[in-house]
Coordinates of C-alpha atoms in Angstrom, one line a residue:
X70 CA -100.0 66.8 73.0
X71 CA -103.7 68.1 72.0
X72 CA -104.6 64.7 73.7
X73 CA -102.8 64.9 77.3
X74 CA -103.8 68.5 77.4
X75 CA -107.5 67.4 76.9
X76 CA -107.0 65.4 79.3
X77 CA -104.9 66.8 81.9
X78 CA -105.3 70.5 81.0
X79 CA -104.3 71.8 84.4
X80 CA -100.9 69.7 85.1
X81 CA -97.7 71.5 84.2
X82 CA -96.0 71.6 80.5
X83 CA -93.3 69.9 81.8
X84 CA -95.1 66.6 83.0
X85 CA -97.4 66.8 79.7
X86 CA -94.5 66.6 78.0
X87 CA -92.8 63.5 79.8
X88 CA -96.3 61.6 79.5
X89 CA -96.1 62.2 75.8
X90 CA -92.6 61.0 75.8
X91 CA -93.8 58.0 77.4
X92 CA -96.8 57.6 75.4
X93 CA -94.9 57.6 71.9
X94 CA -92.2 54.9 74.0
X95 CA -95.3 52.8 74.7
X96 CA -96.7 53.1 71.1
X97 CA -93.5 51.9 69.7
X98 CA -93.3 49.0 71.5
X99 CA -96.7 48.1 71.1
X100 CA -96.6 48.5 67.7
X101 CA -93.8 45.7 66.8
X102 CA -96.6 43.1 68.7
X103 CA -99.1 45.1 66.5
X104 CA -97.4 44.0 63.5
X105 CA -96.5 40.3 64.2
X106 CA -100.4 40.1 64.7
X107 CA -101.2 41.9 61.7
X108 CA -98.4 39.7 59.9
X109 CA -100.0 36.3 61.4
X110 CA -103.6 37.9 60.1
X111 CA -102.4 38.5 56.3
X112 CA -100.9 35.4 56.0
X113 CA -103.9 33.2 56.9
X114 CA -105.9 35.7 54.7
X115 CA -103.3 34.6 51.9
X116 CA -103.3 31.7 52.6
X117 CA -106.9 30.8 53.0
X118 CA -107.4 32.8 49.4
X119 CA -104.7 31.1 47.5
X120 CA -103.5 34.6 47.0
X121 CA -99.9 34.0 46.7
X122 CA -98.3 30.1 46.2
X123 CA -98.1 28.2 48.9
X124 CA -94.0 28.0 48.5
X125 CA -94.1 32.0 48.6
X126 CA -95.7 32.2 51.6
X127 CA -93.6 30.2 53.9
X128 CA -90.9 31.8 52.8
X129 CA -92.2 35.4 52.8
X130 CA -93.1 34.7 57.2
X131 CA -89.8 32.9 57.7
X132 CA -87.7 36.3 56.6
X133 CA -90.5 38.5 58.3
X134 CA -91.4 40.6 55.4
X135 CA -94.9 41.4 56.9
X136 CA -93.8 42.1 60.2
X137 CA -90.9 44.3 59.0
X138 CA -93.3 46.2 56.5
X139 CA -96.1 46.6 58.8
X140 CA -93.7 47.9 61.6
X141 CA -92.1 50.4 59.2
X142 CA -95.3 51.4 58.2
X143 CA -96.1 52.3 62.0
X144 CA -92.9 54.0 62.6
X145 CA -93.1 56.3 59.6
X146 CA -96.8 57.1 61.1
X147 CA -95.6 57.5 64.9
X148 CA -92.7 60.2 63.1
X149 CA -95.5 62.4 61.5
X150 CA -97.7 62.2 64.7
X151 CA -95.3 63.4 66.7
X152 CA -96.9 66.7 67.4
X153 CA -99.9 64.9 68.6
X154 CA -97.4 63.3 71.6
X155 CA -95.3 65.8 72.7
X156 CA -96.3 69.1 71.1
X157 CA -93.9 72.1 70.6
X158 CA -92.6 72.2 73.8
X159 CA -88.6 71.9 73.7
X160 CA -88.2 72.2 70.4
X161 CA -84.4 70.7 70.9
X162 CA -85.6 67.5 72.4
X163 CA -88.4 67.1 69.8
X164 CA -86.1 67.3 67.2
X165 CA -83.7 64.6 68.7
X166 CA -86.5 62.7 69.2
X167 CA -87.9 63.1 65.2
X168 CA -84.2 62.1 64.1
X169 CA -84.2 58.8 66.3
X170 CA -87.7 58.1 64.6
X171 CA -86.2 59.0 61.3
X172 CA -83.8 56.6 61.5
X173 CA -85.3 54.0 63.1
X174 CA -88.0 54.1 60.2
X175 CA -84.9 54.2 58.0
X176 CA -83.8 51.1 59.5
X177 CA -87.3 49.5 59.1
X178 CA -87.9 50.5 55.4
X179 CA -83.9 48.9 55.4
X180 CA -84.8 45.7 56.9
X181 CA -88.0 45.3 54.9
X182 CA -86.1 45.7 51.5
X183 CA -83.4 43.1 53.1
X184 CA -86.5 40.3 54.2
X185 CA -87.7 41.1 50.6
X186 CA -84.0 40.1 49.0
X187 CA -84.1 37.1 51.5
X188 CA -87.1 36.2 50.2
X189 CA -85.9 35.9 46.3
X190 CA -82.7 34.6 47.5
X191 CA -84.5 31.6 48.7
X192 CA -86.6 31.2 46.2
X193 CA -84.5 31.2 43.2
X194 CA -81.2 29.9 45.1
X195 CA -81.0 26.7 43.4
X196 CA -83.4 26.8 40.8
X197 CA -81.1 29.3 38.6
X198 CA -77.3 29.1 37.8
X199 CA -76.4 32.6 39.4
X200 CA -75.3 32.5 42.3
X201 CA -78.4 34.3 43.6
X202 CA -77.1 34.4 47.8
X203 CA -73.9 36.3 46.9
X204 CA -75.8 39.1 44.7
X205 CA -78.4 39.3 46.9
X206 CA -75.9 39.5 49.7
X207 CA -73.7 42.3 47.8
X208 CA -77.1 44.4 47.3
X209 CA -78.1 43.9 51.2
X210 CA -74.1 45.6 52.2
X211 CA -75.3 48.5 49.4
X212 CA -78.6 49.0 51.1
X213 CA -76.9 49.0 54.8
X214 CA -74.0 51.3 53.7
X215 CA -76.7 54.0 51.9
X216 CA -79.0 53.6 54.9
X217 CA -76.2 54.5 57.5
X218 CA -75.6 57.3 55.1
X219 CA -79.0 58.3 55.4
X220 CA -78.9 58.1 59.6
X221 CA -76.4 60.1 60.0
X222 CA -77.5 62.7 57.8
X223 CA -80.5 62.6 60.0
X224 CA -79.0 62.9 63.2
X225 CA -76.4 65.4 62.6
X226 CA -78.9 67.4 60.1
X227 CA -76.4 67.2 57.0
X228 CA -76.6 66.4 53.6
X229 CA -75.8 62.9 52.7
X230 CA -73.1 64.6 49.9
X231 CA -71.4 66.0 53.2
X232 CA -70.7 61.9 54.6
X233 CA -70.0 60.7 50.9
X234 CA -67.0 63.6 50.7
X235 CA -65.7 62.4 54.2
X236 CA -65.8 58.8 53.4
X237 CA -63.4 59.9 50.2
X238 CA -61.4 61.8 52.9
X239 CA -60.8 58.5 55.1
X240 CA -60.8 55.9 52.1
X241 CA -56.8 55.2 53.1
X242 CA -58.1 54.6 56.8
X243 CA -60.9 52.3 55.5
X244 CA -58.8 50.5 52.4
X245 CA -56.2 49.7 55.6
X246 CA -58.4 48.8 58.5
X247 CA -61.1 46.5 56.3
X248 CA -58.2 45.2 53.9
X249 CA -59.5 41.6 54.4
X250 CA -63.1 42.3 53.9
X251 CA -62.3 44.5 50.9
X252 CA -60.1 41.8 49.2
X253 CA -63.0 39.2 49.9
X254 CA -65.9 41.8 48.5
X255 CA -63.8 42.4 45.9
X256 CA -62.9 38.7 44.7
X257 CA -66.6 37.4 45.6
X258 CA -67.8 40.3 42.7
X259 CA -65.3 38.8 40.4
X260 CA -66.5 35.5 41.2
X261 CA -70.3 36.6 40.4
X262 CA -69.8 38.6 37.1
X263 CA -67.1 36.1 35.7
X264 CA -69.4 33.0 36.6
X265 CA -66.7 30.8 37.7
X266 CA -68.5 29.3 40.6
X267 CA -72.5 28.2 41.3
X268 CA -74.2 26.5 43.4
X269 CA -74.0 22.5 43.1
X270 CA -70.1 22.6 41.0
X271 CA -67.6 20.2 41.9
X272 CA -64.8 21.9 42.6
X273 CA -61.2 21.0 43.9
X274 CA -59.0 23.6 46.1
X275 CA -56.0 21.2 46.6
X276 CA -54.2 24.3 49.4
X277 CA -57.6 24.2 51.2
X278 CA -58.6 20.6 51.8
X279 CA -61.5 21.3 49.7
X280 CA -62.9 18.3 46.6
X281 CA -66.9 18.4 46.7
X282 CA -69.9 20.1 45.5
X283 CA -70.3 24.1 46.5
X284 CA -73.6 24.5 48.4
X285 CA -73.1 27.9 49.2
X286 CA -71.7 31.2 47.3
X287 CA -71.8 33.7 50.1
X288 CA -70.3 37.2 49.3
X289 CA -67.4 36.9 51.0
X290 CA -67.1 33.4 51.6
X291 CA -67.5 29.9 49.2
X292 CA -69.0 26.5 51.3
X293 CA -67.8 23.2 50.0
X294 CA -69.5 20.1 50.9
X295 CA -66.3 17.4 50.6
X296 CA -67.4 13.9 49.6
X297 CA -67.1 12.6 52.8
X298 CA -69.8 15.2 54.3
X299 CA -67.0 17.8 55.5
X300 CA -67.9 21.2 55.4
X301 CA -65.4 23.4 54.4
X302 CA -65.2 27.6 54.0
X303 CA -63.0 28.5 51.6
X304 CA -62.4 32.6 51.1
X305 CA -63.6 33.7 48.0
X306 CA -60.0 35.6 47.6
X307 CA -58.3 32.2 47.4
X308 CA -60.7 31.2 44.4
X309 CA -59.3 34.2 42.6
X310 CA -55.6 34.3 44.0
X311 CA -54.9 30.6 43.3
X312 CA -55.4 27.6 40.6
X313 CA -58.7 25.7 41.5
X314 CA -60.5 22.8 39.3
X315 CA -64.0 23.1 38.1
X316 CA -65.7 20.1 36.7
X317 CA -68.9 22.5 36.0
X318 CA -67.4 21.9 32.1
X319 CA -67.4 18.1 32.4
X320 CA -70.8 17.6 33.5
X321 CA -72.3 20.4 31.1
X322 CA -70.4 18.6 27.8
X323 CA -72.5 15.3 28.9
X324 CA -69.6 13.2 28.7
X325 CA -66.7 12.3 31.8
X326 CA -63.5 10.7 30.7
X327 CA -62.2 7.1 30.8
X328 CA -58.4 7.0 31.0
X329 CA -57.3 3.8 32.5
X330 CA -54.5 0.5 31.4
X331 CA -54.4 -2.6 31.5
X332 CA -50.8 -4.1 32.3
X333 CA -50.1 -6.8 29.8
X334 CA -47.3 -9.1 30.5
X335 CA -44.9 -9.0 27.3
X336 CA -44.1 -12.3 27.8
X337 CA -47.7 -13.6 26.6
X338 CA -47.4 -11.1 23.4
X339 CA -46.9 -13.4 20.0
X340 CA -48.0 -14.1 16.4
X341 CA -51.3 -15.2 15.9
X342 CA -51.5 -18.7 13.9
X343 CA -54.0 -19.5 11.5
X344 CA -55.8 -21.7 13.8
X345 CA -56.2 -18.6 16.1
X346 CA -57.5 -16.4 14.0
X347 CA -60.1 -18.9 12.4
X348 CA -60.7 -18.9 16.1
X349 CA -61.2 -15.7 16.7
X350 CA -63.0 -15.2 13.5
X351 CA -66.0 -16.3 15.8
X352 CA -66.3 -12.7 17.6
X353 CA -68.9 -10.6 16.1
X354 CA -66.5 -7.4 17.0
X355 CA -63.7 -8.8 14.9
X356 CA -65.3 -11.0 11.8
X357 CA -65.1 -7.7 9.9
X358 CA -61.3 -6.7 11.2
X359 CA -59.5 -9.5 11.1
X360 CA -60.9 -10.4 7.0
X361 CA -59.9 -7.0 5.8
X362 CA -56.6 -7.4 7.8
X363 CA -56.0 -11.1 6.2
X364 CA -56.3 -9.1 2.8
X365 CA -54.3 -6.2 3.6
X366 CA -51.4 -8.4 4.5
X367 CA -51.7 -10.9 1.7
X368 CA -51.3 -8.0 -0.5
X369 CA -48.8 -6.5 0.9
X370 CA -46.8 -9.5 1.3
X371 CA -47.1 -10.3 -1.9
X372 CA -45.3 -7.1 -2.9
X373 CA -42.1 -7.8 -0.8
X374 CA -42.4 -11.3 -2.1
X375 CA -42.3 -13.1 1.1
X376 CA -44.0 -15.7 2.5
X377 CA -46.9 -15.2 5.3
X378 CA -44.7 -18.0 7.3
X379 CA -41.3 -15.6 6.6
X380 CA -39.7 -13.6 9.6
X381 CA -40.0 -11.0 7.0
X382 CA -43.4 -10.9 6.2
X383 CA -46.5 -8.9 8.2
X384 CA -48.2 -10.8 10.2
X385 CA -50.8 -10.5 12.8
X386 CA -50.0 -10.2 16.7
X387 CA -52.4 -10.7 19.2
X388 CA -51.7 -7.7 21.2
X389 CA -53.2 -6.0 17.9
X390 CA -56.1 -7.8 17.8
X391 CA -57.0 -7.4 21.4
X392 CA -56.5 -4.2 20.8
X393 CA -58.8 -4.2 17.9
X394 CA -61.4 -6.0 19.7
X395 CA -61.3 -3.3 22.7
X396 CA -61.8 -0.4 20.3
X397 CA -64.7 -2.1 18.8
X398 CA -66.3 -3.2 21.5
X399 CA -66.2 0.8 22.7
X400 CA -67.2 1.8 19.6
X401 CA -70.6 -0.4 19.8
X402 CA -71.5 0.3 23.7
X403 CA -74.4 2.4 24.3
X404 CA -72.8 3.9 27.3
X405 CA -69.7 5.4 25.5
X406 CA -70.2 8.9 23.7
X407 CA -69.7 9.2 19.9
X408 CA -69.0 12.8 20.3
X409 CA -65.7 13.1 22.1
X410 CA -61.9 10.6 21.4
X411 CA -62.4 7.4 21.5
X412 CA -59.3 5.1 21.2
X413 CA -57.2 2.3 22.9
X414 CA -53.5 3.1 23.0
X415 CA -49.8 1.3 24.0
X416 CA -48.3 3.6 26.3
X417 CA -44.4 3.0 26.7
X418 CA -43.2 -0.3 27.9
X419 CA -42.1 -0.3 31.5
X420 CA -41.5 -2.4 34.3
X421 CA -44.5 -3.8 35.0
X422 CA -45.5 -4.8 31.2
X423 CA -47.0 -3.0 28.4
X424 CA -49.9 -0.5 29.5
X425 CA -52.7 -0.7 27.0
X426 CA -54.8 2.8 27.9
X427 CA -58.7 2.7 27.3
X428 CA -59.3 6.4 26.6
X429 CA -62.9 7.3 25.9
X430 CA -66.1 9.0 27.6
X431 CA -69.1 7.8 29.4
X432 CA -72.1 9.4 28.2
X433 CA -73.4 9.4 31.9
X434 CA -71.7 12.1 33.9
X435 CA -73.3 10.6 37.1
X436 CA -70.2 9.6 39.2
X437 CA -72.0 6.2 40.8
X438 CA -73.3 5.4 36.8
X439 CA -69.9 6.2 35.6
X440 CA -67.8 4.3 37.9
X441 CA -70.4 1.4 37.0
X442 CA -69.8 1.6 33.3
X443 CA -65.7 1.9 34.0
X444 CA -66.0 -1.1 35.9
X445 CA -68.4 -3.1 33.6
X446 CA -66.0 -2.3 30.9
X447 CA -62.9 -3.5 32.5
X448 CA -64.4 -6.6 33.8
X449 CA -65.3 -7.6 30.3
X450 CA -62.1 -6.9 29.0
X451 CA -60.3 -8.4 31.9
X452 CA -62.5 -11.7 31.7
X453 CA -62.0 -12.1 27.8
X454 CA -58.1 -11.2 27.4
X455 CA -57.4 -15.0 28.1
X456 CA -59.2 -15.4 24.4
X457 CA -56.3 -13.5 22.5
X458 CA -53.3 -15.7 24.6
X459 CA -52.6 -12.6 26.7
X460 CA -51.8 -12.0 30.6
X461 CA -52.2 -9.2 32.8
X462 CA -49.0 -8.4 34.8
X463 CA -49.0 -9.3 37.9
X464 CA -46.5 -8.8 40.2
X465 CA -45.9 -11.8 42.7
X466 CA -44.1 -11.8 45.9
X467 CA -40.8 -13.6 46.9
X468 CA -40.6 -16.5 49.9

C-alpha cells in the first residue's frame, strides 16, 4: 500500500485499495509463469553441472517439483507482503484475503511434498519389492486430509483440535457414506504391511477374470496384466475378502513343478526276457539298475526256491524298468533341481491305460524355458518308450 500511495497519493483509500487488490491478483498469476521459468532455468543449471543423475532429473520436471516449490515459495512471500499491497484498510477483507493466501500456500507446500513422493515413487517403483505406489499413495491421502485440516482452520480461525473433535463427531456419517473407499483403504494397508502382493507377481483371481503379472499396487486398487495383454483392476478388498494364488513363492524357491503322465496301454505291459534285458543292458542310465536288480532277484529267488522261469518267482517287468530309466534319466538332467521331489509314479489304472506321472522341478522358473525343458523331456521319453516294448494309449475312433 506504501507503494500505490507513493504513487497515487491523492486518489481515494477506497481505489488504493482495489489497485492493491489487483496488484497482489496480478502477482499471483504472474508468479506460477515465474516459477515454470525458474524451474526450466534450475534444471539446465543441473543438468549442465551433472548436479543430480540424469534419471533424477527427468523425473523430478515430469512431477513439477521445481515449479511447485518455487511457486510455494512465492506464495508464502506474496502472504507476508501483504501490507505492502493493500495496507490496513478493511481490516475484515484483509484478513479473508490472508486466509485465501494461507491456504493456497498450504496447498502449494501440499503439492510440493506430493511431486516429491511422485518423484520416489517412480524412482524406486520397480527396483524394490515394496510396493512403493501404494505407500506413497497412502502418505499423499495423509498429507491431503492434514492439509484440509489446516485450511479450514485458516479460514474459519480455529484450532485444528476443534475439526479433529468434529470429524470424531461425524465418524458414523463418514464410516457410512465412504464405506467402499474405507474397505478398499483399509484392505490395500493390509495388503502393504502383510506383503502379499508386489509389483511383477503372478497372481490368479479365478472370480475376477484375472491370471497374469501385477504391474500396478495402487492404494485402493490392484492392476493385472493377463497373459493375453488384458488389463484388468481388481479391488484390493477382493485380494483380502477372497482365496487368490500367488506364484511369488514358486519363482523365489528357483524351481517350478513338473507333474504330468504318460498313458501306457496295459496291454503292452509284460516280463522282460533275458534277451531284453541283455538288450537293454546297453543304456548307460540302466547298466547299473538292471545288474543290481538281476542280483537282488537271484537272491531272493533262491530263498523261495523257485526258478527265475516259475510263475512264482520275481521277475522283471518292463513297465519297471521304463520306469527306472525315466527316474534316472531325471536324476542326471542339468535342467531338473536336486533340491525339491523328484520321482516317477503309477497313478491308478483307469480307462485310458496306466498313467505313469513325471513329478519333478525345473530349475528354470522362466515359463518359455520351462515349458521347453517339459517338452524336451517328454519327447525323449515319448520317442524311447518303443525300447522297453511299451505303448502309449491311444484312443482311436470308430467307422
Amino acid at each position: 500500500m506504501i507503494f500505490i500511495e507513493t504513487l497515487f497519493p491523492t486518489l481515494p483509500p477506497q481505489l488504493k485499495y482495489l489497485i492493491g487488490v489487483a496488484l497482489l491478483i496480478v502477482c499471483i498469476a504472474l508468479s506460477k509463469y515465474i516459477a515454470k521459468g525458474l524451474q526450466i532455468a534450475v534444471e539446465k543449471l543441473l543438468e549442465k553441472r551433472a548436479v543430480i543423475s540424469k534419471g533424477w532429473l527427468p523425473l523430478m520436471s515430469k512431477n513439477k517439483l521445481f515449479s511447485n516449490i518455487f511457486f510455494a515459495f512465492a506464495v508464502s512471500f506474496l502472504a507476508s507482503s501483504l501490507p505492502f499491497f493493500i495496507g490496513e484498510y478493511y481490516p475484515n477483507i484483509s484478513s479473508m484475503i490472508s486466509r485465501v493466501l494461507s491456504c493456497l500456500g498450504i496447498i502449494m507446500f501440499t503439492l510440493v511434498f506430493c511431486s516429491a513422493l511422485s518423484v520416489i515413487s517412480d524412482k524406486f517403483s520397480r527396483s524394490i519389492k515394496l510396493p512403493v505406489k501404494g505407500i506413497v499413495q497412502a502418505i499423499k491421502v495423509i498429507l491431503w486430509i492434514v492439509a484440509i485440516i489446516l485450511m479450514m482452520s485458516a479460514l474459519l480461525n480455529k484450532e485444528p483440535l476443534y475439526f479433529l473433535g468434529g470429524l470424531t463427531a461425524l465418524s458414523a456419517v463418514i464410516l457410512l457414506i465412504f464405506k467402499d473407499s474405507i474397505l478398499g483403504l483399509t484392505s490395500g494397508f493390509q495388503l502393504l504391511l502383510n506383503d502379499l502382493v508386489r509389483v511383477g507377481d503372478w497372481i490368479e483371481i479365478p472370480s475376477q477374470g484375472a491370471d497374469g503379472e501385477v504391474v500396478d499396487i495402487l492404494l485402493t486398487t490392484i492392476r493385472v496384466r493377463n497373459w493375453d495383454n488384458t488389463i484388468v483392476n481388481v479391488p484390493a478388498y477382493d485380494l483380502i475378502a477372497h482365496s487368490f494364488t500367488n506364484w511369488r513363492g514358486m519363482t523365489e524357491s528357483g524351481g517350478r513343478r513338473i507333474k504330468r503322465a504318460i498313458n501306457i496301454d496295459m496291454k503292452s505291459i509284460r516280463f522282460l526276457k533275458d534277451e531284453d534285458i541283455e538288450k537293454l543292458k546297453h543304456m548307460n542310465l540302466l547298466k547299473d539298475y538292471l545288474s543290481a536288480k538281476e542280483r537282488e532277484i537271484e537272491e531272493i529267488n533262491k530263498k523261495r526256491g523257485v526258478k527265475e522261469d516259475n510263475y512264482n518267482a520275481r521277475r522283471l517287468s518292463n513297465i519297471g524298468t521304463f520306469r527306472a530309466y525315466c527316474y534316472n534319466y531325471l536324476k542326471q538332467n542339468p535342467n531338473i533341481s536336486d533340491k525339491f521331489t523328484c520321482m516317477v509314479r503309477q497313478l491308478a489304472p483307469t480307462t485310458e491305460g496306466l498313467p505313469l506321472e513325471i513329478y519333478a522341478f525345473s530349475s528354470n522358473t522362466n515359463w518359455t524355458d520351462y515349458e521347453g525343458i517339459q517338452a524336451d523331456i517328454f519327447d525323449h521319453f515319448l520317442s524311447i518308450i518303443d525300447v522297453f516294448d511299451l505303448r502309449v494309449y491311444q484312443r482311436y475312433g470308430t467307422d
